[in-house]
Each structure stands twice: as C-alpha cells, then as structure tokens.
Short mmCIF file of C-alpha atoms in Angstrom, two decimals:
data_model
loop_
_atom_site.label_atom_id
_atom_site.label_comp_id
_atom_site.label_asym_id
_atom_site.label_seq_id
_atom_site.Cartn_x
_atom_site.Cartn_y
_atom_site.Cartn_z
CA MET A 1 24.04 54.78 17.77
CA ALA A 2 24.05 52.42 20.77
CA LEU A 3 21.60 53.16 23.56
CA THR A 4 22.93 54.31 26.88
CA MET A 5 21.67 52.77 30.11
CA ASN A 6 19.69 55.96 30.64
CA ASP A 7 17.99 55.47 27.26
CA VAL A 8 17.12 51.88 28.15
CA ASP A 9 15.81 52.92 31.55
CA ARG A 10 13.64 55.59 29.97
CA PHE A 11 12.07 53.02 27.68
CA GLU A 12 11.52 50.54 30.49
CA ALA A 13 9.81 53.25 32.52
CA ALA A 14 7.41 53.76 29.61
CA ARG A 15 6.87 50.03 28.94
CA PRO A 16 3.86 49.52 31.28
CA ARG A 17 1.98 52.41 29.70
CA LEU A 18 2.90 51.26 26.19
CA GLU A 19 1.73 47.71 26.90
CA ALA A 20 -1.55 48.98 28.33
CA ILE A 21 -2.16 51.10 25.22
CA ALA A 22 -1.25 48.26 22.88
CA TYR A 23 -3.48 45.77 24.68
CA ARG A 24 -6.52 48.07 24.42
CA LEU A 25 -5.77 48.70 20.76
CA LEU A 26 -5.22 45.07 19.79
CA GLY A 27 -7.31 43.07 22.27
CA SER A 28 -4.40 40.65 22.56
CA ALA A 29 -1.80 40.60 25.33
CA SER A 30 0.67 38.57 23.27
CA GLU A 31 0.34 40.89 20.26
CA ALA A 32 0.68 43.88 22.59
CA GLU A 33 3.97 42.52 23.92
CA ASP A 34 5.21 42.05 20.35
CA ALA A 35 4.22 45.60 19.39
CA VAL A 36 6.05 47.05 22.40
CA GLN A 37 9.16 44.98 21.62
CA GLU A 38 9.09 46.24 18.02
CA THR A 39 8.81 49.79 19.42
CA PHE A 40 11.95 49.12 21.46
CA LEU A 41 13.77 47.96 18.33
CA ARG A 42 12.79 51.24 16.65
CA TRP A 43 14.02 53.09 19.75
CA GLN A 44 17.38 51.30 19.45
CA THR A 45 17.94 52.51 15.91
CA ALA A 46 16.63 56.08 16.44
CA GLU A 47 18.77 59.15 17.09
CA VAL A 48 17.53 59.27 20.64
CA ASP A 49 19.42 62.39 21.65
CA ARG A 50 17.54 64.33 18.97
CA ILE A 51 14.08 63.26 20.16
CA GLU A 52 12.67 66.14 22.20
CA VAL A 53 9.80 64.28 23.91
CA PRO A 54 10.65 60.56 24.04
CA GLU A 55 7.32 59.54 25.56
CA ALA A 56 5.40 61.17 22.72
CA TRP A 57 7.73 59.61 20.15
CA LEU A 58 7.29 56.15 21.63
CA THR A 59 3.52 56.48 21.79
CA LYS A 60 3.36 57.54 18.14
CA VAL A 61 5.57 54.67 16.99
CA LEU A 62 3.62 52.15 19.03
CA THR A 63 0.23 53.43 17.94
CA ASN A 64 1.12 53.29 14.27
CA LEU A 65 2.50 49.77 14.66
CA CYS A 66 -0.80 48.78 16.27
CA LEU A 67 -2.80 50.46 13.49
CA ASN A 68 -0.92 48.40 10.92
CA GLN A 69 -1.55 45.30 12.97
CA LEU A 70 -5.27 46.08 13.24
CA THR A 71 -5.54 46.44 9.48
CA SER A 72 -3.99 43.02 8.88
CA ALA A 73 -5.96 41.52 11.79
CA ARG A 74 -9.25 42.41 10.09
CA ALA A 75 -8.27 40.26 7.13
CA ARG A 76 -7.17 37.39 9.38
CA ARG A 77 -10.41 37.47 11.36
CA GLU A 78 -12.44 36.95 8.22
CA THR A 79 -11.01 33.40 8.19
CA TYR A 80 -11.00 32.93 11.97
CA VAL A 81 -12.76 29.76 13.04
CA GLY A 82 -15.90 30.67 15.01
CA GLN A 83 -16.37 33.74 17.17
CA TRP A 84 -13.39 36.03 17.93
CA LEU A 85 -13.04 37.37 21.48
CA PRO A 86 -10.26 39.40 23.10
CA GLU A 87 -7.56 37.78 25.22
CA PRO A 88 -8.69 38.07 28.89
CA VAL A 89 -6.32 39.65 31.40
CA LEU A 90 -6.68 38.62 35.02
CA ALA A 91 -6.79 40.89 38.08
CA GLY A 92 -3.53 42.55 39.03
CA ASP A 93 -1.89 42.20 35.63
CA PRO A 94 -0.04 45.46 34.85
CA MET A 95 -1.22 45.26 31.25
CA LEU A 96 -4.63 46.40 32.48
CA GLY A 97 -3.11 49.84 32.93
CA PRO A 98 -4.70 52.78 34.78
CA ALA A 99 -8.05 52.25 36.50
CA ASP A 100 -8.52 55.52 38.38
CA THR A 101 -11.52 56.78 36.43
CA ALA A 102 -14.70 55.19 35.15
CA GLU A 103 -13.55 55.80 31.58
CA GLN A 104 -10.24 54.01 32.19
CA ARG A 105 -11.94 51.03 33.80
CA GLU A 106 -14.54 50.84 31.06
CA SER A 107 -11.99 51.02 28.25
CA VAL A 108 -10.38 47.74 29.33
CA SER A 109 -13.57 45.89 30.28
CA TYR A 110 -14.09 42.70 28.35
CA ALA A 111 -17.43 43.90 26.99
CA VAL A 112 -16.00 47.14 25.65
CA LEU A 113 -12.91 45.43 24.18
CA ALA A 114 -15.28 43.19 22.26
CA LEU A 115 -17.28 46.24 21.12
CA LEU A 116 -14.11 48.02 19.95
CA GLU A 117 -13.90 45.40 17.21
CA ARG A 118 -16.70 47.33 15.51
CA LEU A 119 -14.54 50.41 15.13
CA SER A 120 -12.14 51.33 12.38
CA PRO A 121 -8.44 51.35 13.42
CA ASN A 122 -8.42 55.16 13.66
CA GLU A 123 -11.63 55.22 15.72
CA ARG A 124 -10.21 52.65 18.07
CA ALA A 125 -6.94 54.57 18.48
CA VAL A 126 -8.65 57.89 19.20
CA TYR A 127 -11.06 56.23 21.65
CA VAL A 128 -8.30 54.45 23.56
CA LEU A 129 -5.88 57.38 23.70
CA ARG A 130 -8.56 59.85 24.79
CA GLU A 131 -10.81 57.77 27.05
CA ALA A 132 -8.22 55.52 28.70
CA PHE A 133 -5.14 57.72 28.77
CA ASP A 134 -6.60 61.22 28.63
CA TYR A 135 -4.43 62.37 25.75
CA PRO A 136 -5.54 65.83 24.53
CA HIS A 137 -6.85 65.97 20.98
CA ARG A 138 -3.83 68.04 19.98
CA GLU A 139 -1.47 65.18 20.85
CA ILE A 140 -3.76 62.54 19.33
CA ALA A 141 -3.82 64.55 16.12
CA GLU A 142 -0.02 64.59 16.05
CA ILE A 143 0.19 60.84 16.73
CA LEU A 144 -2.27 59.98 13.96
CA ASP A 145 -1.32 62.75 11.54
CA ILE A 146 -4.85 64.20 11.51
CA THR A 147 -6.34 67.51 12.59
CA GLU A 148 -7.65 68.23 16.07
CA ALA A 149 -11.14 68.69 14.62
CA ALA A 150 -10.91 65.30 12.95
CA SER A 151 -9.81 63.71 16.23
CA GLN A 152 -12.81 65.19 18.01
CA GLN A 153 -15.20 64.01 15.30
CA ILE A 154 -13.70 60.51 15.32
CA LEU A 155 -14.04 60.30 19.11
CA HIS A 156 -17.69 61.34 18.92
CA ARG A 157 -18.36 58.67 16.30
CA ALA A 158 -16.43 56.00 18.23
CA LYS A 159 -18.22 56.71 21.50
CA LYS A 160 -21.56 56.49 19.71
CA HIS A 161 -20.71 53.07 18.26
CA VAL A 162 -19.54 51.79 21.65
CA ALA A 163 -22.56 53.19 23.49
CA GLN A 164 -24.96 51.42 21.13
CA GLY A 165 -23.67 48.03 22.25
CA LYS A 166 -23.03 48.70 25.92
CA ALA A 167 -25.08 47.10 28.65
CA ARG A 168 -27.08 49.03 31.15
CA THR A 169 -25.63 50.79 34.21
CA GLU A 170 -23.00 48.81 36.10
CA ILE A 171 -23.54 47.47 39.61
CA ASP A 172 -21.13 47.34 42.51
CA GLU A 173 -18.58 44.57 43.07
CA ALA A 174 -20.33 42.99 46.08
CA ALA A 175 -23.64 42.72 44.24
CA ALA A 176 -21.87 41.27 41.20
CA ARG A 177 -20.22 38.59 43.34
CA ARG A 178 -23.59 37.60 44.84
CA ILE A 179 -24.99 37.16 41.35
CA VAL A 180 -21.97 35.05 40.34
CA ASP A 181 -22.61 32.78 43.35
CA GLU A 182 -26.30 32.57 42.47
CA PHE A 183 -25.44 31.77 38.88
CA LEU A 184 -23.16 28.88 39.85
CA ALA A 185 -25.81 27.47 42.17
CA ALA A 186 -28.41 27.71 39.40
CA ALA A 187 -26.08 26.34 36.70
CA THR A 188 -25.29 23.24 38.75
CA SER A 189 -28.88 22.65 39.85
CA GLY A 190 -29.74 20.84 36.64
CA ARG A 191 -32.75 23.10 36.13
CA THR A 192 -33.33 25.83 33.58
CA GLU A 193 -35.79 28.06 35.44
CA PRO A 194 -33.40 29.40 38.11
CA LEU A 195 -30.96 30.39 35.36
CA VAL A 196 -33.59 32.19 33.31
CA ARG A 197 -34.51 34.32 36.32
CA LEU A 198 -30.90 35.52 36.60
CA LEU A 199 -30.61 36.59 32.95
CA THR A 200 -31.77 39.60 31.00
CA GLN A 201 -34.28 38.75 28.29
CA ASP A 202 -31.73 39.61 25.59
CA ALA A 203 -28.82 37.76 27.23
CA ILE A 204 -26.13 36.25 25.00
CA ALA A 205 -23.43 33.61 25.37
CA VAL A 206 -20.39 33.71 23.09
CA GLY A 207 -17.45 31.32 22.98
CA ASP A 208 -14.04 31.58 21.32
CA GLY A 209 -12.30 28.25 20.74
CA GLY A 210 -10.19 29.40 17.82
CA GLY A 211 -10.81 26.11 16.05
CA LYS A 212 -8.75 24.34 18.71
CA VAL A 213 -11.41 23.76 21.35
CA PRO A 214 -15.08 23.09 20.54
CA ALA A 215 -17.14 26.30 20.64
CA ARG A 216 -20.37 27.17 18.89
CA ALA A 217 -19.85 29.21 15.74
CA ARG A 218 -22.76 31.51 16.58
CA ALA A 219 -23.78 33.12 19.85
CA PHE A 220 -26.66 31.80 21.93
CA GLU A 221 -29.26 34.56 22.13
CA GLY A 222 -32.13 35.07 24.56
CA ALA A 223 -32.56 34.06 28.20
CA LEU A 224 -34.00 30.59 27.53
CA ALA A 225 -31.38 29.58 24.95
CA VAL A 226 -28.54 30.83 27.15
CA ALA A 227 -29.98 29.10 30.23
CA LYS A 228 -30.24 25.79 28.43
CA PHE A 229 -26.66 26.12 27.20
CA MET A 230 -25.32 26.92 30.66
CA ARG A 231 -27.27 24.05 32.24
CA GLY A 232 -25.69 21.67 29.75
CA LEU A 233 -22.25 23.23 30.11
CA PHE A 234 -22.14 22.55 33.85
CA LYS A 235 -23.71 19.09 33.68
CA PRO A 236 -21.14 16.40 34.59
CA GLY A 237 -20.27 13.84 31.96
CA LYS A 238 -17.57 11.34 31.04
CA ALA A 239 -17.23 12.78 27.53
CA LYS A 240 -16.45 16.22 28.94
CA ARG A 241 -13.84 14.85 31.31
CA GLU A 242 -12.19 13.03 28.42
CA LEU A 243 -12.33 16.15 26.25
CA VAL A 244 -10.51 18.38 28.75
CA GLY A 245 -8.39 15.67 30.33
CA GLY A 246 -9.92 15.58 33.80
CA SER A 247 -12.21 17.40 36.22
CA PRO A 248 -11.26 21.09 36.32
CA ASP A 249 -11.77 23.49 39.23
CA VAL A 250 -13.78 26.69 38.94
CA TYR A 251 -12.72 29.90 40.74
CA ALA A 252 -14.40 33.27 41.02
CA THR A 253 -12.13 36.20 40.23
CA THR A 254 -12.02 39.29 38.07
CA ALA A 255 -10.77 39.66 34.51
CA ASN A 256 -10.52 43.01 32.75
CA GLY A 257 -11.98 44.61 35.85
CA GLY A 258 -15.20 42.61 35.80
CA PRO A 259 -16.54 39.41 37.37
CA ALA A 260 -15.20 36.23 35.86
CA LEU A 261 -14.97 32.49 36.38
CA VAL A 262 -11.61 30.86 35.77
CA VAL A 263 -11.50 27.15 34.94
CA VAL A 264 -8.22 25.50 35.92
CA LEU A 265 -6.93 21.97 35.31
CA ASP A 266 -3.59 20.83 36.73
CA GLY A 267 -2.49 24.47 37.18
CA ARG A 268 -3.36 25.42 33.59
CA VAL A 269 -6.13 27.91 32.82
CA ILE A 270 -8.36 26.23 30.25
CA GLY A 271 -11.18 28.75 30.24
CA VAL A 272 -12.11 32.24 31.38
CA MET A 273 -15.81 33.15 31.45
CA CYS A 274 -16.38 36.89 31.69
CA LEU A 275 -19.84 37.90 32.94
CA GLU A 276 -21.48 41.16 32.01
CA ILE A 277 -23.76 41.99 34.93
CA THR A 278 -26.34 44.77 34.97
CA PRO A 279 -29.11 45.79 37.42
CA ASP A 280 -31.49 43.79 35.23
CA GLY A 281 -29.44 40.59 35.45
CA ILE A 282 -26.63 38.88 33.60
CA ALA A 283 -26.53 40.33 30.09
CA ALA A 284 -23.67 38.33 28.57
CA PHE A 285 -21.29 35.45 29.02
CA ARG A 286 -18.10 35.68 26.97
CA ASN A 287 -16.11 32.45 27.21
CA GLN A 288 -12.50 32.34 26.15
CA VAL A 289 -11.29 28.76 25.68
CA ASN A 290 -8.78 29.20 22.87
CA PRO A 291 -5.54 27.90 24.47
CA ASP A 292 -3.44 30.41 22.52
CA LYS A 293 -5.25 33.23 24.32
CA LEU A 294 -4.89 31.75 27.80
CA GLU A 295 -1.11 31.43 28.11
CA ARG A 296 -0.65 34.76 29.87
CA ALA A 297 -3.60 34.00 32.16
CA THR A 298 -1.98 30.70 33.10
CA ARG A 299 1.30 32.44 33.95
CA ARG A 300 -0.54 35.05 35.99
CA TRP A 301 -2.56 32.37 37.77
CA ALA A 302 0.56 30.45 38.74
CA ALA A 303 2.09 33.58 40.25
CA THR A 304 -0.85 34.57 42.47
CA ASP A 305 -2.75 33.28 45.47
CA HIS A 306 -6.28 32.43 44.38
CA GLY A 307 -7.77 30.61 47.35
CA ASP A 308 -10.00 27.55 47.18
CA PRO A 309 -12.11 26.66 44.13
CA LEU A 310 -15.86 27.18 44.27
CA LEU A 311 -16.52 23.83 42.67
CA ARG A 312 -15.11 21.01 40.58
CA VAL A 313 -16.99 20.42 37.34
CA PHE A 314 -17.53 17.42 35.12
#
C-alpha cells in the first residue's frame, strides 16, 4: 500500500526523535541516519492504517534495527584499528536530541557515549530509552519484548556500569571555557608543568584514527604522560604540516554538550578534541581524527558561524 502524504508527514515529524535515539544507541551519526532510513522503508511497506500508535511502532522497529547493528558492530570493533570512539556531534545539531534534563544531557555526552560501549545491546537500549527519552518501563518492555521487571533490572545494571566510569561532578560552562583557554595556553607554552597542574592525576588521552590517520593504539594514562603528549601534539613542526596538508586553525566550541576543540583546515574538520572537565581538573581528552567520523561535523561547521580561531597550529 502506497503511503499518503499524511503518512509521510507523520514519519518526518518523528524523524528527529528517531535520529536522536539511533545516535545514542549506535554512537555514529552516519549509522543512525541509515537506521532511520531503513525504518522509513519498513514504514513504506507496513499496513499503516492498521497501526494504532505509529510513534510506538516506529520506535520499536528502529530500536530493533539498532540492536542488530550493535551486535554486528561488536564483531567489527574487534578488528578495528586502534581505539574506537563515537562520532562527535557539534553544537546545534538536531541529532543531539532533547537536552532539558541532566539525564538527557548526560546521555549524549561524549564521555557517556564512550562508556555505553561497555554495555550489552539490551542494556544500552534500556538506558537510552529510559534516561534520555523518559520511556516508561512498560513501553520499553514492549519495544524489547521483555518484562517490566526485566527492564527495571537491566536499567539498574546499566546505570551501575556507567556510573563506575563517570568522572566527578560536572562544572558550569563558564568555568569549563576558562579551563579550555588555560589548557591551550599551557599546551602551546612548550612546557610540561603548566599542563600537569590542569589535569587530574588519573587523566587519560585517547585518539581514534581508524587506521586512516596516525593515532596511538593505547591511551595515554596519568597526568605526566598526558601532559607530555599534549605538549608534543601542539608543538609546531614541518612534518606535522606535511602530514595534515597545512597549518590548521583551532576553535573552541561544544560537541555532545561538552567543551571541545575543533581543528579545521581549508573548511574541513580534521579533528575534534572533546574534553572531560571536572572540579579536580581535566580528566580526559578524547580525540576523534578518523575522517569517516568527521563528515557530518564538516557539514555542520560549514553551515554555522563559528567566529575567529583561537590559534593556528603547526
């Protein structure tokens, strides 16, 4: 049965919510778009006039598509070159979804998206649907074909896993920006000591190059190791300019609701560094440099006003 314009409009009205769910479930904007498009294809072939609650039907179809994708993704990531990090989403992108509550903001933060990789597909689905979109356990149970009690138990287990890896209490946006500015000043000073003072003792630095851009296979751990890495990263050099094709500009912005540095060369985003900032200092740097995971960021960057760069590196 062909869809009516009303049927198409109903799906398009649901698309932003579906994309936001899929992104949180998959950690990939491009894969989220594909999952939503596949949901639309299922919608096209369904007997739409017999579906009592289209929004619930669409959410169930999408969620199960994502669960299948997560299962296959686990196998693919066993052969992934180096560290795997989520695809960053820049400020203002509708794929970030709702951000009215602390739970919604946290569920899309880069740190939590990375932590969600520890969860089983079902744990991740329950966590996202409950924490980010406030679905009642009754509806989650129907979507996942489990009992309400099982949904509640899975959420408890998922929240425990996420809490074990979370950083300390967040700080406000103004304070975070001051620390970003201090970090850049310290990173370009050529000295290690100012950087160490800005970091937590257990700070980490992780990079995802996907085998296409050089990135260390293992994380740097500890304030001193991270500080030395950052000092070297921001040190100018001919080899670096040749590697990236020029001298890129660095901008301060937000990605996934948190402070980030965006590195841009000739209008193309070549890196997004997400900082995890706590009252004790900077706890983590997560650097996405895999070009396959920066295409959406580049499109978003080209469509927005981002002001002047903070500095030009290399």
